[in-house]
Structures are given as C-alpha cells and as structure tokens.
XYZ file of N, CA and C in Angstrom:
675
model
N 0.846 -1.201 0.000
C 0.000 0.000 0.000
C 0.878 1.248 0.000
N 0.546 2.198 -0.850
C 1.327 3.431 -0.925
C 1.044 4.312 0.284
N 1.978 5.243 0.554
C 1.791 6.178 1.655
C 0.534 7.006 1.457
N 0.295 7.406 0.207
C -0.876 8.213 -0.101
C -2.168 7.452 0.195
N -2.192 6.173 -0.142
C -3.382 5.359 0.105
C -3.614 5.172 1.594
N -2.526 4.970 2.341
C -2.625 4.803 3.783
C -3.181 6.062 4.442
N -2.680 7.221 4.006
C -3.165 8.491 4.536
C -4.645 8.662 4.218
N -5.028 8.327 2.989
C -6.424 8.478 2.575
C -7.345 7.607 3.414
N -6.894 6.402 3.737
C -7.709 5.512 4.568
C -7.932 6.099 5.955
N -6.860 6.623 6.552
C -6.970 7.204 7.890
C -7.832 8.466 7.879
N -7.736 9.242 6.818
C -8.574 10.433 6.699
C -10.041 10.051 6.574
N -10.313 8.980 5.837
C -11.691 8.527 5.660
C -12.279 8.082 6.999
N -11.472 7.402 7.810
C -11.939 6.952 9.120
C -12.286 8.140 10.028
N -11.536 9.229 9.872
C -11.774 10.430 10.683
C -12.771 11.373 10.031
N -13.240 11.002 8.831
C -14.179 11.835 8.069
C -13.595 13.220 7.792
N -12.312 13.229 7.428
C -11.615 14.462 7.049
C -11.181 14.330 5.593
N -11.493 15.322 4.786
C -11.118 15.253 3.371
C -9.634 15.521 3.189
N -9.115 15.074 2.051
C -7.715 15.334 1.726
C -7.453 16.835 1.646
N -8.423 17.582 1.141
C -8.269 19.028 1.028
C -8.183 19.680 2.400
N -9.000 19.188 3.345
C -8.972 19.749 4.702
C -7.656 19.402 5.388
N -7.171 18.195 5.185
C -5.890 17.786 5.760
C -4.771 18.662 5.219
N -4.819 18.938 3.924
C -3.828 19.809 3.313
C -3.916 21.217 3.893
N -5.136 21.681 4.164
C -5.328 23.000 4.760
C -4.718 23.068 6.164
N -4.892 21.997 6.939
C -4.311 21.950 8.285
C -2.784 22.005 8.225
N -2.208 21.246 7.319
C -0.753 21.226 7.166
C -0.245 22.610 6.760
N -0.906 23.204 5.776
C -0.494 24.516 5.289
C -0.600 25.569 6.385
N -1.681 25.506 7.148
C -1.889 26.476 8.228
C -0.784 26.372 9.275
N -0.441 25.153 9.661
C 0.593 24.958 10.672
C 1.975 25.336 10.141
N 2.236 25.038 8.899
C 3.520 25.422 8.309
C 3.638 26.935 8.163
N 2.520 27.588 7.893
C 2.537 29.036 7.678
C 2.588 29.810 8.987
N 1.738 29.415 9.936
C 1.614 30.167 11.181
C 2.333 29.518 12.353
N 2.505 28.207 12.283
C 3.209 27.511 13.354
C 2.367 27.227 14.578
N 1.100 27.669 14.592
C 0.296 27.511 15.797
C -1.190 27.517 15.447
N -1.962 26.739 16.214
C -3.417 26.747 16.149
C -3.934 26.872 17.579
N -4.674 27.922 17.866
C -5.216 28.132 19.211
C -6.735 28.108 19.116
N -7.361 27.212 19.853
C -8.794 26.983 19.696
C -9.645 28.212 20.002
N -9.242 28.998 21.003
C -10.103 30.116 21.402
C -9.788 31.414 20.658
N -9.015 31.340 19.572
C -8.688 32.551 18.824
C -9.920 33.115 18.129
N -10.600 32.290 17.360
C -11.824 32.697 16.677
C -12.529 31.439 16.170
N -13.671 31.623 15.534
C -14.467 30.475 15.081
C -13.706 29.644 14.050
N -13.012 30.301 13.128
C -12.259 29.583 12.099
C -11.183 28.701 12.722
N -10.445 29.271 13.664
C -9.362 28.516 14.287
C -9.913 27.410 15.193
N -11.067 27.641 15.771
C -11.699 26.595 16.582
C -11.990 25.358 15.729
N -12.546 25.577 14.539
C -12.864 24.460 13.651
C -11.590 23.764 13.166
N -10.560 24.549 12.868
C -9.288 23.967 12.443
C -8.672 23.133 13.567
N -8.712 23.664 14.772
C -8.167 22.936 15.919
C -8.911 21.621 16.121
N -10.244 21.672 16.076
C -11.040 20.470 16.303
C -10.749 19.404 15.245
N -10.587 19.829 13.995
C -10.257 18.872 12.934
C -8.839 18.332 13.109
N -7.924 19.205 13.526
C -6.548 18.758 13.759
C -6.495 17.720 14.871
N -7.319 17.901 15.860
C -7.353 16.945 16.974
C -7.843 15.579 16.503
N -8.746 15.569 15.557
C -9.289 14.302 15.041
C -8.251 13.510 14.259
N -7.288 14.213 13.668
C -6.229 13.513 12.909
C -4.858 13.843 13.497
N -4.818 14.025 14.812
C -3.575 14.426 15.476
C -2.432 13.455 15.208
N -2.711 12.146 15.317
C -1.661 11.150 15.094
C -1.102 11.215 13.689
N -1.971 11.402 12.723
C -1.552 11.474 11.332
C -0.727 12.733 11.072
N -1.155 13.860 11.645
C -0.403 15.102 11.502
C 0.975 14.979 12.150
N 1.025 14.390 13.345
C 2.299 14.223 14.050
C 3.258 13.371 13.229
N 2.736 12.270 12.658
C 3.578 11.399 11.830
C 4.076 12.139 10.590
N 3.191 12.917 9.982
C 3.558 13.662 8.770
C 4.711 14.620 9.056
N 4.578 15.406 10.125
C 5.622 16.374 10.447
C 6.883 15.692 10.977
N 6.712 14.571 11.675
C 7.873 13.847 12.203
C 8.780 13.370 11.074
N 8.193 12.982 9.965
C 8.999 12.540 8.823
C 9.913 13.658 8.324
N 9.481 14.900 8.526
C 10.275 16.056 8.096
C 11.163 16.585 9.221
N 11.147 15.898 10.381
C 11.974 16.346 11.496
C 11.351 17.443 12.325
N 10.071 17.720 12.087
C 9.363 18.762 12.841
C 8.594 18.123 13.997
N 8.413 18.891 15.052
C 7.679 18.412 16.221
C 6.359 19.151 16.347
N 5.269 18.392 16.372
C 3.955 18.977 16.593
C 3.579 18.725 18.054
N 3.494 19.802 18.820
C 3.146 19.701 20.246
C 1.695 20.103 20.448
N 0.968 19.284 21.220
C -0.435 19.564 21.500
C -0.604 19.775 22.994
N -1.010 20.965 23.386
C -1.327 21.264 24.780
C -2.826 21.102 24.935
N -3.236 19.998 25.555
C -4.670 19.713 25.661
C -5.357 20.562 26.725
N -4.599 21.089 27.674
C -5.200 21.919 28.712
C -5.593 23.290 28.175
N -4.646 23.944 27.496
C -4.910 25.268 26.934
C -5.536 25.159 25.548
N -5.454 23.986 24.960
C -6.029 23.686 23.658
C -5.363 24.471 22.519
N -4.119 24.127 22.284
C -3.427 24.673 21.117
C -2.425 23.660 20.592
N -2.167 23.754 19.293
C -1.108 23.006 18.640
C -0.002 23.991 18.282
N 1.263 23.586 18.466
C 2.371 24.405 18.005
C 3.381 23.511 17.305
N 3.894 24.010 16.197
C 4.858 23.273 15.391
C 6.252 23.843 15.618
N 7.207 22.957 15.903
C 8.577 23.384 16.172
C 9.531 22.830 15.111
N 10.505 23.645 14.771
C 11.529 23.244 13.814
C 12.509 22.278 14.471
N 13.291 21.541 13.673
C 14.294 20.637 14.243
C 15.249 21.382 15.178
N 15.560 20.755 16.318
C 16.518 21.326 17.252
C 15.965 22.397 18.158
N 14.643 22.614 18.142
C 14.045 23.655 18.984
C 14.223 23.312 20.465
N 14.494 24.345 21.265
C 14.619 24.181 22.717
C 13.319 24.666 23.346
N 12.589 23.747 23.951
C 11.267 24.070 24.491
C 11.176 23.572 25.926
N 10.920 24.482 26.856
C 10.776 24.094 28.260
C 9.649 23.079 28.421
N 9.930 22.008 29.159
C 8.901 21.022 29.447
C 8.786 19.911 28.425
N 9.496 20.028 27.289
C 9.467 18.981 26.275
C 10.832 18.306 26.195
N 10.872 17.011 25.793
C 12.152 16.310 25.681
C 13.095 17.036 24.728
N 14.381 16.929 24.999
C 15.376 17.580 24.154
C 15.349 16.990 22.752
N 15.345 17.851 21.760
C 15.362 17.428 20.369
C 16.802 17.144 19.971
N 17.064 15.919 19.513
C 18.433 15.529 19.175
C 18.830 15.937 17.758
N 17.898 16.444 16.976
C 18.211 16.858 15.619
C 18.959 18.182 15.613
N 19.744 18.400 14.583
C 20.455 19.655 14.435
C 19.474 20.784 14.129
N 19.674 21.950 14.738
C 18.783 23.084 14.446
C 18.825 23.473 12.974
N 17.684 23.951 12.477
C 17.597 24.424 11.096
C 17.074 25.851 11.137
N 17.986 26.835 11.321
C 17.558 28.232 11.485
C 16.718 28.764 10.338
N 16.940 28.260 9.125
C 16.216 28.798 7.975
C 14.721 28.510 8.053
N 14.325 27.537 8.909
C 12.907 27.237 9.052
C 12.225 28.137 10.060
N 13.019 28.938 10.763
C 12.441 29.793 11.787
C 12.040 31.144 11.200
N 10.989 31.686 11.745
C 10.481 32.949 11.224
C 11.473 34.084 11.459
N 11.545 34.987 10.510
C 12.353 36.189 10.666
C 11.530 37.217 11.428
N 12.037 37.637 12.569
C 11.308 38.609 13.372
C 12.223 39.781 13.687
N 11.607 40.919 13.989
C 12.371 42.132 14.260
C 12.933 42.118 15.673
N 13.911 42.994 15.909
C 14.476 43.131 17.252
C 13.418 43.607 18.238
N 12.483 44.446 17.780
C 11.399 44.903 18.654
C 10.499 43.738 19.058
N 10.225 42.841 18.121
C 9.410 41.670 18.422
C 10.123 40.785 19.439
N 11.404 40.553 19.219
C 12.194 39.721 20.133
C 12.147 40.297 21.542
N 12.416 41.588 21.667
C 12.437 42.233 22.977
C 11.069 42.167 23.642
N 10.017 42.413 22.872
C 8.666 42.377 23.434
C 8.303 40.967 23.892
N 8.685 39.962 23.101
C 8.409 38.574 23.485
C 9.125 38.219 24.780
N 10.352 38.675 24.925
C 11.099 38.432 26.160
C 10.444 39.129 27.346
N 9.981 40.355 27.139
C 9.304 41.093 28.207
C 8.002 40.404 28.606
N 7.276 39.906 27.625
C 6.033 39.189 27.912
C 6.324 37.909 28.693
N 7.407 37.245 28.350
C 7.791 36.017 29.081
C 8.128 36.343 30.530
N 8.829 37.461 30.738
C 9.175 37.894 32.091
C 7.905 38.180 32.890
N 6.989 38.923 32.300
C 5.740 39.272 32.980
C 4.899 38.036 33.255
N 4.868 37.118 32.282
C 4.081 35.893 32.469
C 4.636 35.079 33.635
N 5.973 34.972 33.704
C 6.589 34.213 34.780
C 6.283 34.835 36.139
N 6.294 36.169 36.193
C 5.942 36.869 37.432
C 4.529 36.518 37.875
N 3.579 36.600 36.955
C 2.189 36.298 37.285
C 2.023 34.817 37.646
N 2.742 33.960 36.939
C 2.680 32.526 37.223
C 3.198 32.222 38.620
N 4.336 32.795 38.955
C 4.927 32.571 40.276
C 4.036 33.098 41.397
N 3.317 34.188 41.100
C 2.453 34.783 42.109
C 1.061 34.178 42.157
N 0.779 33.240 41.236
C -0.540 32.616 41.206
C -1.622 33.513 40.658
N -1.246 34.411 39.734
C -2.204 35.389 39.219
C -2.636 35.110 37.779
N -2.662 33.847 37.385
C -3.157 33.503 36.056
C -4.659 33.282 36.108
N -5.342 33.585 35.013
C -6.786 33.354 34.981
C -7.064 31.876 34.686
N -8.329 31.446 34.693
C -8.645 30.030 34.474
C -8.154 29.478 33.142
N -7.872 30.362 32.175
C -7.381 29.919 30.872
C -5.851 29.886 30.825
N -5.221 30.167 31.957
C -3.766 30.165 31.991
C -3.150 31.419 31.421
N -3.943 32.476 31.261
C -3.451 33.736 30.714
C -3.099 34.714 31.825
N -2.164 35.603 31.534
C -1.746 36.634 32.485
C -2.179 37.992 31.958
N -2.951 38.714 32.727
C -3.425 40.031 32.317
C -2.426 41.105 32.730
N -2.019 41.921 31.762
C -1.084 43.018 32.030
C -1.541 44.251 31.259
N -1.087 45.390 31.691
C -1.392 46.625 30.973
C -0.280 46.915 29.970
N -0.557 47.837 29.069
C 0.467 48.247 28.112
C 1.637 48.894 28.843
N 1.324 49.598 29.909
C 2.386 50.228 30.702
C 3.273 49.187 31.372
N 2.690 48.056 31.774
C 3.491 46.970 32.336
C 4.530 46.503 31.309
N 4.094 46.347 30.072
C 4.996 45.907 29.005
C 6.098 46.935 28.782
N 5.727 48.207 28.696
C 6.700 49.279 28.459
C 7.716 49.353 29.601
N 7.222 49.259 30.833
C 8.113 49.362 31.992
C 9.068 48.179 32.072
N 8.584 46.990 31.749
C 9.431 45.800 31.786
C 10.521 45.873 30.728
N 10.167 46.343 29.557
C 11.169 46.519 28.501
C 12.276 47.457 28.961
N 11.896 48.523 29.610
C 12.868 49.540 30.009
C 13.710 49.084 31.204
N 13.065 48.523 32.214
C 13.802 48.193 33.442
C 14.561 46.875 33.342
N 13.995 45.892 32.674
C 14.628 44.572 32.635
C 15.512 44.356 31.413
N 15.129 44.949 30.290
C 15.850 44.699 29.037
C 16.532 45.940 28.469
N 16.348 47.081 29.155
C 16.995 48.329 28.744
C 16.644 48.712 27.299
N 15.383 48.506 26.951
C 14.930 48.850 25.600
C 13.672 49.706 25.679
N 13.427 50.446 24.593
C 12.232 51.264 24.496
C 11.284 50.661 23.463
N 10.014 50.924 23.631
C 9.048 50.553 22.611
C 9.264 51.397 21.362
N 8.789 50.948 20.197
C 8.894 51.768 18.993
C 8.217 53.111 19.211
N 8.716 54.157 18.602
C 8.086 55.473 18.764
C 6.784 55.542 17.970
N 5.817 56.201 18.524
C 4.571 56.409 17.789
C 3.543 55.314 18.018
N 2.290 55.726 18.107
C 1.194 54.796 18.355
C 1.036 53.768 17.248
N 1.200 54.196 16.004
C 1.026 53.279 14.877
C 2.016 52.126 14.940
N 3.289 52.428 15.186
C 4.310 51.382 15.262
C 4.080 50.481 16.468
N 3.622 51.052 17.549
C 3.386 50.251 18.750
C 2.212 49.300 18.554
N 1.158 49.777 17.909
C 0.015 48.910 17.641
C 0.392 47.828 16.629
N 1.279 48.157 15.691
C 1.746 47.160 14.722
C 2.519 46.054 15.425
N 3.303 46.430 16.432
C 4.054 45.439 17.200
C 3.091 44.533 17.970
N 2.086 45.115 18.602
C 1.101 44.314 19.324
C 0.367 43.371 18.373
N 0.063 43.861 17.184
C -0.632 43.030 16.199
C 0.232 41.842 15.779
N 1.536 42.072 15.670
C 2.448 40.984 15.305
C 2.530 39.950 16.422
N 2.558 40.400 17.648
C 2.564 39.487 18.788
C 1.254 38.695 18.850
N 0.171 39.358 18.513
C -1.123 38.682 18.480
C -1.170 37.666 17.347
N -0.606 38.009 16.204
C -0.604 37.101 15.057
C 0.130 35.811 15.381
N 1.171 35.920 16.186
C 1.928 34.743 16.602
C 1.300 34.066 17.811
N 0.097 34.511 18.172
C -0.688 33.917 19.256
C 0.014 34.004 20.612
N 0.753 35.080 20.832
C 1.381 35.309 22.129
C 0.546 36.237 22.994
N -0.277 37.041 22.343
C -1.127 38.012 23.025
C -2.568 37.875 22.566
N -3.458 38.299 23.437
C -4.867 38.427 23.060
C -5.370 39.742 23.621
N -6.088 40.486 22.801
C -6.703 41.723 23.273
C -7.926 42.017 22.412
N -8.803 42.836 22.933
C -10.069 43.084 22.252
C -9.880 43.995 21.044
N -10.876 43.970 20.179
C -10.824 44.800 18.968
C -10.901 46.287 19.291
N -11.364 46.609 20.490
C -11.477 48.012 20.898
C -10.289 48.477 21.749
N -9.277 47.635 21.844
C -8.123 47.968 22.683
C -7.455 49.260 22.207
N -7.074 50.086 23.168
C -6.369 51.325 22.865
C -5.206 51.490 23.833
N -4.056 51.858 23.314
C -2.884 52.084 24.156
C -3.160 53.191 25.172
N -3.974 54.137 24.781
C -4.251 55.288 25.650
C -5.204 54.955 26.797
N -5.883 53.815 26.714
C -6.851 53.431 27.741
C -6.126 52.713 28.875
N -6.015 53.351 30.013
C -5.287 52.778 31.144
C -5.991 51.566 31.745
N -7.285 51.417 31.456
C -8.039 50.292 31.999
C -8.094 49.102 31.036
N -7.451 49.237 29.876
C -7.452 48.150 28.894
C -6.295 47.195 29.187
N -6.565 45.892 29.044
C -5.545 44.905 29.380
C -5.178 44.017 28.190
N -3.939 43.562 28.222
C -3.423 42.581 27.279
C -3.387 41.239 27.999
N -3.787 40.172 27.329
C -3.734 38.839 27.917
C -2.550 38.091 27.306
N -1.552 37.791 28.133
C -0.404 37.014 27.662
C -0.794 35.546 27.677
N -0.717 34.921 26.539
C -1.140 33.529 26.439
C -0.041 32.586 26.923
N -0.422 31.400 27.426
C 0.586 30.435 27.870
C 1.463 29.927 26.742
N 1.076 30.206 25.500
C 1.918 29.822 24.362
C 3.286 30.500 24.417
N 3.411 31.576 25.198
C 4.691 32.282 25.318
C 5.763 31.353 25.885
N 5.350 30.365 26.676
C 6.308 29.452 27.309
C 7.026 28.592 26.278
N 6.375 28.337 25.148
C 6.992 27.520 24.116
C 7.795 28.312 23.116
N 7.758 29.626 23.225
C 8.466 30.483 22.273
C 9.739 31.058 22.888
N 9.680 31.415 24.158
C 10.851 31.944 24.860
C 11.152 31.013 26.036
N 12.265 30.332 25.993
C 12.623 29.392 27.046
C 13.159 30.116 28.272
N 13.213 29.404 29.394
C 13.814 29.961 30.607
C 15.250 30.378 30.345
N 15.938 29.546 29.571
C 17.349 29.818 29.262
C 17.497 31.110 28.469
N 16.624 31.290 27.475
C 16.685 32.495 26.651
C 16.361 33.734 27.473
N 15.375 33.614 28.357
C 15.005 34.745 29.204
C 16.148 35.122 30.139
N 16.759 34.120 30.767
C 17.865 34.386 31.690
C 19.028 35.045 30.962
N 19.322 34.557 29.750
C 20.426 35.126 28.974
C 20.136 36.564 28.587
N 18.879 36.851 28.236
C 18.512 38.211 27.824
C 18.607 39.181 28.988
N 18.210 38.725 30.175
C 18.257 39.602 31.338
C 19.688 39.944 31.736
N 20.621 39.065 31.352
C 22.026 39.306 31.667
C 22.757 40.026 30.541
N 22.142 40.031 29.349
C 22.811 40.598 28.184
C 22.739 42.109 28.183
N 23.639 42.728 27.429
C 23.560 44.176 27.278
C 22.677 44.507 26.093
N 22.443 45.770 25.883
C 21.516 46.226 24.842
C 21.940 45.768 23.461
N 23.205 45.831 23.185
C 23.694 45.504 21.850
C 23.506 44.039 21.541
N 23.703 43.180 22.542
C 23.570 41.753 22.322
C 22.132 41.381 22.030
N 21.198 42.005 22.726
C 19.793 41.689 22.535
C 19.292 42.099 21.161
N 19.806 43.193 20.657
C 19.258 43.772 19.436
C 19.213 42.793 18.275
N 20.193 41.895 18.154
C 20.179 41.011 17.008
C 19.955 39.562 17.356
N 19.544 39.270 18.565
C 19.442 37.882 18.995
C 17.997 37.455 19.185
N 17.489 36.526 18.382
C 16.128 36.046 18.568
C 16.035 35.123 19.760
N 14.861 35.026 20.390
C 14.721 34.126 21.527
C 14.802 32.681 21.092
N 15.222 31.814 21.997
C 15.280 30.395 21.681
C 13.881 29.893 21.393
N 13.793 28.927 20.470
C 12.517 28.302 20.119
C 11.509 29.321 19.626
N 11.962 30.286 18.811
C 11.009 31.243 18.292
C 10.124 30.594 17.242
N 9.184 31.315 16.726
C 8.251 30.759 15.770
C 8.989 29.957 14.713
N 8.413 28.809 14.362
C 9.077 27.994 13.381
C 8.537 28.209 11.990
N 7.998 27.288 11.305
C 7.908 27.422 9.869
C 7.513 28.820 9.394
N 8.280 29.367 8.519
C 8.028 30.695 7.993
C 7.408 30.581 6.620
C-alpha cells in the first residue's frame, strides 16, 4: 500500500477530506500555531486537527518537525528541528535556522518582556482560568525599560503594529477596541509564550547588554516561515 493510500484511509476513518488535511498542514507550516479560542475559524481547524492528530504528528515527524499539543490550553504548536522548548524532551536533531520565522528586534524584545511578565504572574498565582496573564500596556513598556533596557517603537502606529504581530503569533490576546491610551485596557499574555521563549533564553537576555539583545532572537522562536 502506498503512503498516499494509507493516509487516505486514515482520513476517511476520521471523516476528514484530503483538502482539509492539506489545509491543516499549510496552516501549521505558515503560522506555526493553532489556538482553539482565537476565533471560530481557528476553533474548527483545531477540532479537525485533533481528530487527525496522530496522522499530523507522523507527517511532520517525517520532516523532522515536532507537533506539540497542549490539551489543557487547547493549542497546537509546530517546532523546527533542534528547537529548545521548556517542558518537552530535548530534540536531538540539528537546528535548522532557515525554518524559523524572521522577526524584528522589537518583536524579540517584546516577546522576552512578555515572558518575564508571564513568569511573574505565574509565580504569584495570578493567572486566569485559561492560563493567561493580564497586564497593561504600561506593564509591558516598563518591563522593557527596566529589565531589558529597551524602548518601545516610537509612535502609536508602530506600537500597535508590534502588538498586532505578537497577536498574530498567538502570544497576546486583546479586544478589537483595545487602545494604548486606555489605562483600563488589558493585554492577555497567552501560555503559548512558554513555548516560544525558554527559561534559558530569558535568563540570557536579562544578563545581556543592549547591543547583544538587538540582534538575537529568543530560543525556540516561531518555526515554519
């Protein structure tokens, strides 16, 4: 039996079409993550991915990629070969940097700051029932300045663009009416941040100087680009 026939049989048992399976693969390769509570579209994708989880894991494993499923928070994340991820077994494959997403220094710094804030809330027992940590925009700005010696991008437009990029990578959640100027508006740091910035990367960043941070992406950053 050919590999294609075997896959088709398993898809038929799960009542998933070949086109839908291809869509799941493409989505994970493009975005690297599926979070069930993001929106209705992602909820349906997550539910279908769960139905063929074993098949998806085998497919990506053949390429040396790791598909991690967090059943508590309900998200899938795809990691490139050699990724360092807290709480997961060490990957013995050689890292493949070209498979990792290209991100800006501002994104890297913000992700590190979010990891710092998340760890603070986690240690203090201040996570909500979904495992998210609520912080203000000022919390993010202050952490960048005091812990990482960096400033946010100048201007509201650039700052909102940075938040949108963090949201796109499923590290943040905020409402459509969120405004930087609203002191009562909160950002929700998702537990997915733990798989993007490792403890090791955070510790190294806190010890690094400004110049070192500027060009250094966090360990286990977003994978397939």
